[in-house]
mmCIF file of N, CA and C in Angstrom:
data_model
loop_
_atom_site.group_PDB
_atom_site.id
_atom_site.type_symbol
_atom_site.label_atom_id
_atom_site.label_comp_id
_atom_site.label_asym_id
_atom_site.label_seq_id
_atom_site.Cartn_x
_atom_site.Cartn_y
_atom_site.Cartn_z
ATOM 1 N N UNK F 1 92.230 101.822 121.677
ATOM 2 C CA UNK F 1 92.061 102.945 120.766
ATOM 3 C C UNK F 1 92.177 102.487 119.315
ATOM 4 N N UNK F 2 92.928 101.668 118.769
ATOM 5 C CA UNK F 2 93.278 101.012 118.143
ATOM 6 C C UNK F 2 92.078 100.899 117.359
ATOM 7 N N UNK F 3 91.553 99.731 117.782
ATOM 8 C CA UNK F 3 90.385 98.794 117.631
ATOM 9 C C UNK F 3 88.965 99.867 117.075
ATOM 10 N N UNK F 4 89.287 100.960 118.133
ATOM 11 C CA UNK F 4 87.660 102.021 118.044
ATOM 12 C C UNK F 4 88.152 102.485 116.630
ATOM 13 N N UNK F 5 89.328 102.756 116.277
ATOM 14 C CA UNK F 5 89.494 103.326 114.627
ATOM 15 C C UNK F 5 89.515 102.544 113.898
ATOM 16 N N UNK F 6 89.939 100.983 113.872
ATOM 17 C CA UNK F 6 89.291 100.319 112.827
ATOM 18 C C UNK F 6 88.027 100.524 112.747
ATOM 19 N N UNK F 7 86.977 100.087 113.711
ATOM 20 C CA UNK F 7 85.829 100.018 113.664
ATOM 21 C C UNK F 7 85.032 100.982 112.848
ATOM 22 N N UNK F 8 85.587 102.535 112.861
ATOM 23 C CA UNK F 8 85.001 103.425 112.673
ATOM 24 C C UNK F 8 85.708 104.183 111.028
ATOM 25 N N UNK F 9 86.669 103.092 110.717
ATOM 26 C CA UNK F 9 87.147 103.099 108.990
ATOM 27 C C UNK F 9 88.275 103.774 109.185
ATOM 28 N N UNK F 10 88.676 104.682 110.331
ATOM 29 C CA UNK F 10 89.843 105.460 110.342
ATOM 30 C C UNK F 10 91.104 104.708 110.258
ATOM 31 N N UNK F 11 91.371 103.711 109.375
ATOM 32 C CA UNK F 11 92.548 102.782 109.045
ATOM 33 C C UNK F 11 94.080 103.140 109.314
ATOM 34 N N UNK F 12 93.893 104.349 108.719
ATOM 35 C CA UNK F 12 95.513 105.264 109.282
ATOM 36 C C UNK F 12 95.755 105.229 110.404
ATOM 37 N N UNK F 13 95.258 106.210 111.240
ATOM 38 C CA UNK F 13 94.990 105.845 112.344
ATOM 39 C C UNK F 13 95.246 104.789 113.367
ATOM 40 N N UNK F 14 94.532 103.299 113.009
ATOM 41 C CA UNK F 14 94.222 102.642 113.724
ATOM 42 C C UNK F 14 95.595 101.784 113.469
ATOM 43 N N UNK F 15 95.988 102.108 112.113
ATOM 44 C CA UNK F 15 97.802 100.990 111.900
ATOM 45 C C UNK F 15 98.835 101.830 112.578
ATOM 46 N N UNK F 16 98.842 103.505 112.646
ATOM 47 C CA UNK F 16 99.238 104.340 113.778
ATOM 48 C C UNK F 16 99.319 103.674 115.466
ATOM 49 N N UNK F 17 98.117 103.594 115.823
ATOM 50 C CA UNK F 17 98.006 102.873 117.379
ATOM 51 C C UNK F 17 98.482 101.410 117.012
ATOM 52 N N UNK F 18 98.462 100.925 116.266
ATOM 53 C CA UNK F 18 98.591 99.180 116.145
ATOM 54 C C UNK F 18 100.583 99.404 116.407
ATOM 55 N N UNK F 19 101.080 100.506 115.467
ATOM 56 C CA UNK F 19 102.575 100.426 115.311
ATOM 57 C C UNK F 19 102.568 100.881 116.461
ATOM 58 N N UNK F 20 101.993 101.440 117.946
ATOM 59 C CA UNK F 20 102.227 101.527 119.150
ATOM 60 C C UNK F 20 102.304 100.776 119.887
ATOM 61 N N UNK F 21 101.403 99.593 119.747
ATOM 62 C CA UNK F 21 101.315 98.351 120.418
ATOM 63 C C UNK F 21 102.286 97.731 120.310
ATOM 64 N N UNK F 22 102.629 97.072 118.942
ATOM 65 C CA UNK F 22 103.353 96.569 118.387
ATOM 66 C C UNK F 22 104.870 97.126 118.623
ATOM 67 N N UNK F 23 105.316 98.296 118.790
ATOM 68 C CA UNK F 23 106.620 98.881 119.888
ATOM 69 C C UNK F 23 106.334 98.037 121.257
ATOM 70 N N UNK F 24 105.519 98.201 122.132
ATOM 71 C CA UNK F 24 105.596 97.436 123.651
ATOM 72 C C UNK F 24 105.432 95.947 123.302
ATOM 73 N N UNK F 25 104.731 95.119 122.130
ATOM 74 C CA UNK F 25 104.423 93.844 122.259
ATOM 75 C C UNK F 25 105.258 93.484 121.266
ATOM 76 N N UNK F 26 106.524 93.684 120.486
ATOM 77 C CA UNK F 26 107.032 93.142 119.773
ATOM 78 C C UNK F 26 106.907 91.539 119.526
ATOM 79 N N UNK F 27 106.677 90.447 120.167
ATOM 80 C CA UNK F 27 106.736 89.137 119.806
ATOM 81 C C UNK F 27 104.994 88.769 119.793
ATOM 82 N N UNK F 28 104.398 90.019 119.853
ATOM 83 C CA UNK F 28 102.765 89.156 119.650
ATOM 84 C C UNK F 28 102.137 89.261 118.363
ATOM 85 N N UNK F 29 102.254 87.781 117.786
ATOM 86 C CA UNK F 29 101.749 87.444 116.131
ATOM 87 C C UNK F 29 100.380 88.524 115.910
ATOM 88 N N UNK F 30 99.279 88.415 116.913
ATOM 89 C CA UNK F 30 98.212 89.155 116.885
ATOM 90 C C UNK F 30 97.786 90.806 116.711
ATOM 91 N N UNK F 31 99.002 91.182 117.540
ATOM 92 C CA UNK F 31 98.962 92.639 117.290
ATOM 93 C C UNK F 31 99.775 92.809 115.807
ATOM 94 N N UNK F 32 100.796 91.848 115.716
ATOM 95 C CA UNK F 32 101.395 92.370 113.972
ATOM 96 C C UNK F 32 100.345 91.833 112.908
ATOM 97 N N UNK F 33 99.643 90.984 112.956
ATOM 98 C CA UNK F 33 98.354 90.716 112.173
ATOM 99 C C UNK F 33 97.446 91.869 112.066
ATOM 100 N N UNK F 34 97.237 92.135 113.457
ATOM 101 C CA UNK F 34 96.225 93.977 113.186
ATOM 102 C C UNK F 34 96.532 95.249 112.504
ATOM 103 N N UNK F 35 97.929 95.178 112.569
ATOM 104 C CA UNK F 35 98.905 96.079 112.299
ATOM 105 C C UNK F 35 98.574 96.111 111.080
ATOM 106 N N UNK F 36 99.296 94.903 110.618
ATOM 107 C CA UNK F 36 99.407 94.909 109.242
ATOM 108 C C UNK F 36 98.041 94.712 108.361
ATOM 109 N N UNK F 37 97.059 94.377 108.668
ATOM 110 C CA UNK F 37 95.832 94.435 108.314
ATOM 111 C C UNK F 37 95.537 95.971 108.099
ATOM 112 N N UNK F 38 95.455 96.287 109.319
ATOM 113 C CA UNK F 38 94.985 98.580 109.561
ATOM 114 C C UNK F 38 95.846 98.651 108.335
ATOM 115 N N UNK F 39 97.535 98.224 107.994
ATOM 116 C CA UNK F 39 98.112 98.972 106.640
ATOM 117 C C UNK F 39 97.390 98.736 105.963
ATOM 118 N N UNK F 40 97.119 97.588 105.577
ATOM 119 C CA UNK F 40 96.418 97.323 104.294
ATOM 120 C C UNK F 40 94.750 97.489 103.449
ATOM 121 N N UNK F 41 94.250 97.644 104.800
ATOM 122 C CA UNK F 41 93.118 98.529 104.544
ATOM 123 C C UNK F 41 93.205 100.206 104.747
ATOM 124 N N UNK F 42 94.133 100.860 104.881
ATOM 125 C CA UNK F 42 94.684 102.057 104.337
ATOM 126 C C UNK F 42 95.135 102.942 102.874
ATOM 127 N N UNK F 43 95.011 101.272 102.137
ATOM 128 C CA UNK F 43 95.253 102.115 100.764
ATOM 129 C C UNK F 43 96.265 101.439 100.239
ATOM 130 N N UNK F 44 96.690 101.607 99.270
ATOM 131 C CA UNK F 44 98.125 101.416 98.435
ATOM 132 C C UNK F 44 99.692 102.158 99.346
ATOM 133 N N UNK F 45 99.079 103.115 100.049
ATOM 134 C CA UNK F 45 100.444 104.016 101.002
ATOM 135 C C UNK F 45 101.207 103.139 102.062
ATOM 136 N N UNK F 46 100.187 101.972 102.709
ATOM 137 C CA UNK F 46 100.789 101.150 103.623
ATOM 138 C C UNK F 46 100.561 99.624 103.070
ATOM 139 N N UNK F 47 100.691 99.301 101.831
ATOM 140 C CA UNK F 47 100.916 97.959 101.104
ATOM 141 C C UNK F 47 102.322 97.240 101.610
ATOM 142 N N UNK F 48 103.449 97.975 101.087
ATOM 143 C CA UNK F 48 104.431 96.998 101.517
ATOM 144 C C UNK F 48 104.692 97.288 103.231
ATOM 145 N N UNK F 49 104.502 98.034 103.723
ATOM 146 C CA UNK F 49 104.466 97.728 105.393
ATOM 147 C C UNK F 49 103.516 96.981 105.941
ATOM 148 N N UNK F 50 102.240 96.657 105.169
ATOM 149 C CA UNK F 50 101.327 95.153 105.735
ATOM 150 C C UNK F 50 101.713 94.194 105.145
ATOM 151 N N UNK F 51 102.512 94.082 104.344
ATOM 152 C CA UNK F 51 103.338 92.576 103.726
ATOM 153 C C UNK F 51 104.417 92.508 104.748
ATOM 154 N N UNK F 52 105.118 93.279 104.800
ATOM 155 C CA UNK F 52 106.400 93.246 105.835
ATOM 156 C C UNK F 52 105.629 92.523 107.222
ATOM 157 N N UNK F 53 104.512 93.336 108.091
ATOM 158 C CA UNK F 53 104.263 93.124 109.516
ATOM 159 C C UNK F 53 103.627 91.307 109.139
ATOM 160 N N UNK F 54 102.556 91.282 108.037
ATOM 161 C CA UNK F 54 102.576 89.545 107.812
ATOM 162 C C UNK F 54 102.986 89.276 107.716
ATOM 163 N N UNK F 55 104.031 88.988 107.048
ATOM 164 C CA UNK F 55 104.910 88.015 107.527
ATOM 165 C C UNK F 55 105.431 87.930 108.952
ATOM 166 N N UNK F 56 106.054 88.972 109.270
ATOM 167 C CA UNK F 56 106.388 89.034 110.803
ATOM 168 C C UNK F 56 105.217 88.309 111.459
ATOM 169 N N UNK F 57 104.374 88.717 111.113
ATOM 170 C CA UNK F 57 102.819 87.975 111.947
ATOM 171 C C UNK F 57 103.109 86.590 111.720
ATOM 172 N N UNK F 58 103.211 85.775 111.061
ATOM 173 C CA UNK F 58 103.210 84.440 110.355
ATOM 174 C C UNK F 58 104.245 83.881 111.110
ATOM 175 N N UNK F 59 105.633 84.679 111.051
ATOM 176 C CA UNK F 59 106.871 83.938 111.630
ATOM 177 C C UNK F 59 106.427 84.147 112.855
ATOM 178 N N UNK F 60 106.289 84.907 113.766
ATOM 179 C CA UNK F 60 105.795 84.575 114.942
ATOM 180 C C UNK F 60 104.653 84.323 115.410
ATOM 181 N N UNK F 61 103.637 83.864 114.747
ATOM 182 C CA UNK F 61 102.809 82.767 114.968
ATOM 183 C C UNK F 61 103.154 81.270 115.207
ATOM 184 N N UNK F 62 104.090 81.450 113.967
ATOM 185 C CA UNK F 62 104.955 79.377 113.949
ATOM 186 C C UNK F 62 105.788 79.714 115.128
ATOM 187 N N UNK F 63 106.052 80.692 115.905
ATOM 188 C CA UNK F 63 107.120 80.231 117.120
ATOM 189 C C UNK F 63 106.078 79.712 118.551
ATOM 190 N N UNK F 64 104.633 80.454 117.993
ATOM 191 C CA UNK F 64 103.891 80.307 119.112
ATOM 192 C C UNK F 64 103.014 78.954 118.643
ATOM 193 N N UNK F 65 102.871 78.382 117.573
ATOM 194 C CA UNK F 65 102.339 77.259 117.615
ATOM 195 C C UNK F 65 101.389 77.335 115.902
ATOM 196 N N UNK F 66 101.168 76.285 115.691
ATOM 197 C CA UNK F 66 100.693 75.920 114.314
ATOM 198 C C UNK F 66 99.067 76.251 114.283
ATOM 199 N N UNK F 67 98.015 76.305 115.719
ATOM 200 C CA UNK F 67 97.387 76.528 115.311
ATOM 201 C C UNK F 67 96.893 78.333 115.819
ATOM 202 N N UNK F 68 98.020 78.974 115.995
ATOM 203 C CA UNK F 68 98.055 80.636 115.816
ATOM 204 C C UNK F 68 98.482 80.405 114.543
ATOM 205 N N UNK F 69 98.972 80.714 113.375
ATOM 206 C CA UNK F 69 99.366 80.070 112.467
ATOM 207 C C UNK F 69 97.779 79.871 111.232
ATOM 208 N N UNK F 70 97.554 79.199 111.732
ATOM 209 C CA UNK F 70 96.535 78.911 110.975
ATOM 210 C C UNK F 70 94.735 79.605 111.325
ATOM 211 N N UNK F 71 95.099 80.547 112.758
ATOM 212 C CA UNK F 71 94.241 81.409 113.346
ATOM 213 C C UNK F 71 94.598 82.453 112.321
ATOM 214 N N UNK F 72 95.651 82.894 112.224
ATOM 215 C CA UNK F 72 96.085 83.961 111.390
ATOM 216 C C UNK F 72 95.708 83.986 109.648
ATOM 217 N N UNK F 73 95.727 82.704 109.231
ATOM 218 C CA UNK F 73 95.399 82.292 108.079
ATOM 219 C C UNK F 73 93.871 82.181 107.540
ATOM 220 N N UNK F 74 93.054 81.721 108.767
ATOM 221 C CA UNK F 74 91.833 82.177 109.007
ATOM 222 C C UNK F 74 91.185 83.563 108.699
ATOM 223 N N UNK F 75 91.723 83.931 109.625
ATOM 224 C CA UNK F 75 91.481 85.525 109.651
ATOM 225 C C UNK F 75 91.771 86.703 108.045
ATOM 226 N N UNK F 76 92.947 86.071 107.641
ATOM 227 C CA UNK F 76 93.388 86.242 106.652
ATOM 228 C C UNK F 76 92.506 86.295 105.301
ATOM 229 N N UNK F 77 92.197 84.961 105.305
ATOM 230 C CA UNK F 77 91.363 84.521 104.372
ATOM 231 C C UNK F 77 89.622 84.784 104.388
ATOM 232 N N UNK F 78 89.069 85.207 105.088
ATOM 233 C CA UNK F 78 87.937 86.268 105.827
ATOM 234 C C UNK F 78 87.856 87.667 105.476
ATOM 235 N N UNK F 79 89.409 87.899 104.849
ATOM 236 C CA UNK F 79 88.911 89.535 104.745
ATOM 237 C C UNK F 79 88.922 90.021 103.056
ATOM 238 N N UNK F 80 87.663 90.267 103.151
ATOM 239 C CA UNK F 80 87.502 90.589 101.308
ATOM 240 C C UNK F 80 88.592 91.446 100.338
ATOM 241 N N UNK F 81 88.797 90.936 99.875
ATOM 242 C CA UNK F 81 90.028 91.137 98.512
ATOM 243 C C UNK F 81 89.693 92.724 98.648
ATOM 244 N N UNK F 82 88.865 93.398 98.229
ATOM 245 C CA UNK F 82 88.380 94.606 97.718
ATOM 246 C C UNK F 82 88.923 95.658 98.730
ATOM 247 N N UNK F 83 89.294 95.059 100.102
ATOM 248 C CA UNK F 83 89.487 96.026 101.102
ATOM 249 C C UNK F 83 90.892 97.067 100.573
ATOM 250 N N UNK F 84 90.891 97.844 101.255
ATOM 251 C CA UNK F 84 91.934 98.776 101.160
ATOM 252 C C UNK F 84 91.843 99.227 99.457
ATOM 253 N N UNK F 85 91.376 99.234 99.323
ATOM 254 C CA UNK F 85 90.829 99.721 97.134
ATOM 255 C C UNK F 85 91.776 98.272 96.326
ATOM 256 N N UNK F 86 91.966 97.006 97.060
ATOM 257 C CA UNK F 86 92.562 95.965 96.278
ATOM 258 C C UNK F 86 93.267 95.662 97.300
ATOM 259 N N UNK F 87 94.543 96.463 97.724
ATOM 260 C CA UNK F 87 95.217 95.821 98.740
ATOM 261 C C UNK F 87 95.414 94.753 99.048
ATOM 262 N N UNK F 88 94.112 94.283 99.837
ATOM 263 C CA UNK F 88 94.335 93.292 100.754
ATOM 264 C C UNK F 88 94.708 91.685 99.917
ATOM 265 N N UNK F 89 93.781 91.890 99.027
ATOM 266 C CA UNK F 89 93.836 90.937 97.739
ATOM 267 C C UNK F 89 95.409 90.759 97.608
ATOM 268 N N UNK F 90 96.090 91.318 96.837
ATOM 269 C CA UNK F 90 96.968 91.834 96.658
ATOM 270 C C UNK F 90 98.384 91.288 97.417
ATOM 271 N N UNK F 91 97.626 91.670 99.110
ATOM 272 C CA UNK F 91 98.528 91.579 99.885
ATOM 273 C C UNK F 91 98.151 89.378 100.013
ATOM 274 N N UNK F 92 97.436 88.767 99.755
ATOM 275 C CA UNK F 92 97.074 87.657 100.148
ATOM 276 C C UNK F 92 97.466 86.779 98.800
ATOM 277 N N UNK F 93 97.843 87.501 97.791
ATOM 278 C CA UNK F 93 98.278 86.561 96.879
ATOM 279 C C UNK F 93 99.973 87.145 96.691
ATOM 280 N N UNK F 94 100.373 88.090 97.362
ATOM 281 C CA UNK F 94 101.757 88.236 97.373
ATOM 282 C C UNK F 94 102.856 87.105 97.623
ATOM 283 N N UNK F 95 103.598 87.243 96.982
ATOM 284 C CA UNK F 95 104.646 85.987 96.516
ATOM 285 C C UNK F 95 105.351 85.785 98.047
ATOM 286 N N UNK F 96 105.697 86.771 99.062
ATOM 287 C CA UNK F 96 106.090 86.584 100.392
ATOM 288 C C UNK F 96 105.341 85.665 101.131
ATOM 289 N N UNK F 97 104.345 86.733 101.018
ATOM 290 C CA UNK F 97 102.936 85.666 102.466
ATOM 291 C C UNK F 97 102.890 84.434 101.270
ATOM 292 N N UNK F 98 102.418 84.101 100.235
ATOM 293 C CA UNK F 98 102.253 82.823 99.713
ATOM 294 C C UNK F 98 103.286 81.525 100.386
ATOM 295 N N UNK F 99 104.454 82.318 100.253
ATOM 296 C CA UNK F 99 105.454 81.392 100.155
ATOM 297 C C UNK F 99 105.863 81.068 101.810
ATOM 298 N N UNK F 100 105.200 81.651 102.627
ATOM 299 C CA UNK F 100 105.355 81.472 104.240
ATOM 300 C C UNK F 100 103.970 80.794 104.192
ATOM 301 N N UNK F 101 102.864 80.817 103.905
ATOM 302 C CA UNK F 101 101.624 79.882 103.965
ATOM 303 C C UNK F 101 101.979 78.477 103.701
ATOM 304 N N UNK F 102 102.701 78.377 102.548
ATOM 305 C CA UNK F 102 103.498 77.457 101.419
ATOM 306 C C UNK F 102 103.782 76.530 102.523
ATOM 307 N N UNK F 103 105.013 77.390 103.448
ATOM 308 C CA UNK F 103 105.583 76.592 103.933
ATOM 309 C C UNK F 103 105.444 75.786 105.554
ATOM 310 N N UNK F 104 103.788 76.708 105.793
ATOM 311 C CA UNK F 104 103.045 75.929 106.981
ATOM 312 C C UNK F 104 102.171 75.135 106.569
ATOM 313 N N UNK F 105 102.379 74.209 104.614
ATOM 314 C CA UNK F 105 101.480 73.712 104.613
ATOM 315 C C UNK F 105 99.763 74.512 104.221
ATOM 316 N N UNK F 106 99.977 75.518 104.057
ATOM 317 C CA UNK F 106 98.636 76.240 104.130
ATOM 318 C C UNK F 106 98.767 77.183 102.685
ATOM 319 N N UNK F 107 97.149 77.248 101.973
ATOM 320 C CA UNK F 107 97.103 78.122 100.907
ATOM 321 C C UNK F 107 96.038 79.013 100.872
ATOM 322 N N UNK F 108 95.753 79.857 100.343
ATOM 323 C CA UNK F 108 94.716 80.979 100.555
ATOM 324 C C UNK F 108 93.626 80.868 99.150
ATOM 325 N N UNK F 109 92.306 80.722 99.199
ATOM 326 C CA UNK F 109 91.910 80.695 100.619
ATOM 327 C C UNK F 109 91.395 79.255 100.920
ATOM 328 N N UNK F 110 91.454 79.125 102.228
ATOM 329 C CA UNK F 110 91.717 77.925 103.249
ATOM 330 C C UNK F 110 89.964 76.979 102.961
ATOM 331 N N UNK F 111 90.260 75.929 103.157
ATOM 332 C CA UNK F 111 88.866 75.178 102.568
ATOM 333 C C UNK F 111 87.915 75.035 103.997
ATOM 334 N N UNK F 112 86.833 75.128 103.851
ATOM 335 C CA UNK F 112 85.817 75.493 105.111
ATOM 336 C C UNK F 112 85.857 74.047 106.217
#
């Protein structure tokens, strides 16, 4: 359900079902990456709760391995600044996620 409201722009929504997932899957980097993505293409209202779930995404990516980690960083770096009216931008040059990229070795955005 999730997924059909990103798709279809309903962002609220879709970080709504993501914070559902994310209750039953607590340790999966992937669903807190979606999560926090749906916040951040929501607007300025869910900015610091998609900084909060990235990082969470990030730290448990490095428990699952360096190259989830750098799947995440990927993905990351793929999604246009402009999203969420700035946001995402925003959220990708934030001094948190910088400084957890920082420290896998990794900077945004990632060289092809």
């Amino acid at each position: 359900a999730a997924f059909r409201h990103y798709e279809s722009g309903a962002m609220a929504e879709a970080a709504t079902c993501y914070e559902q997932a994310l209750a039953m899957q607590p340790h999966n980097p992937l669903t807190a990456y979606n999560c926090a993505l749906a916040h951040a293409l929501s607007g300025e209202s869910g900015e610091a709760r998609a900084e909060q779930l990235l990082c969470t995404a990030l730290q448990l990516a490095a428990r699952a391995g360096m190259h989830v980690v750098q799947m995440i960083a990927q993905e990351l770096a793929g999604e246009a600044d402009g999203g969420g009216g700035g946001t995402v931008g925003r959220l990708k040059r934030s001094p948190n996620v910088t400084h957890l990229l920082h420290a896998f070795g990794l900077t945004l955005p990632l060289p092809p």
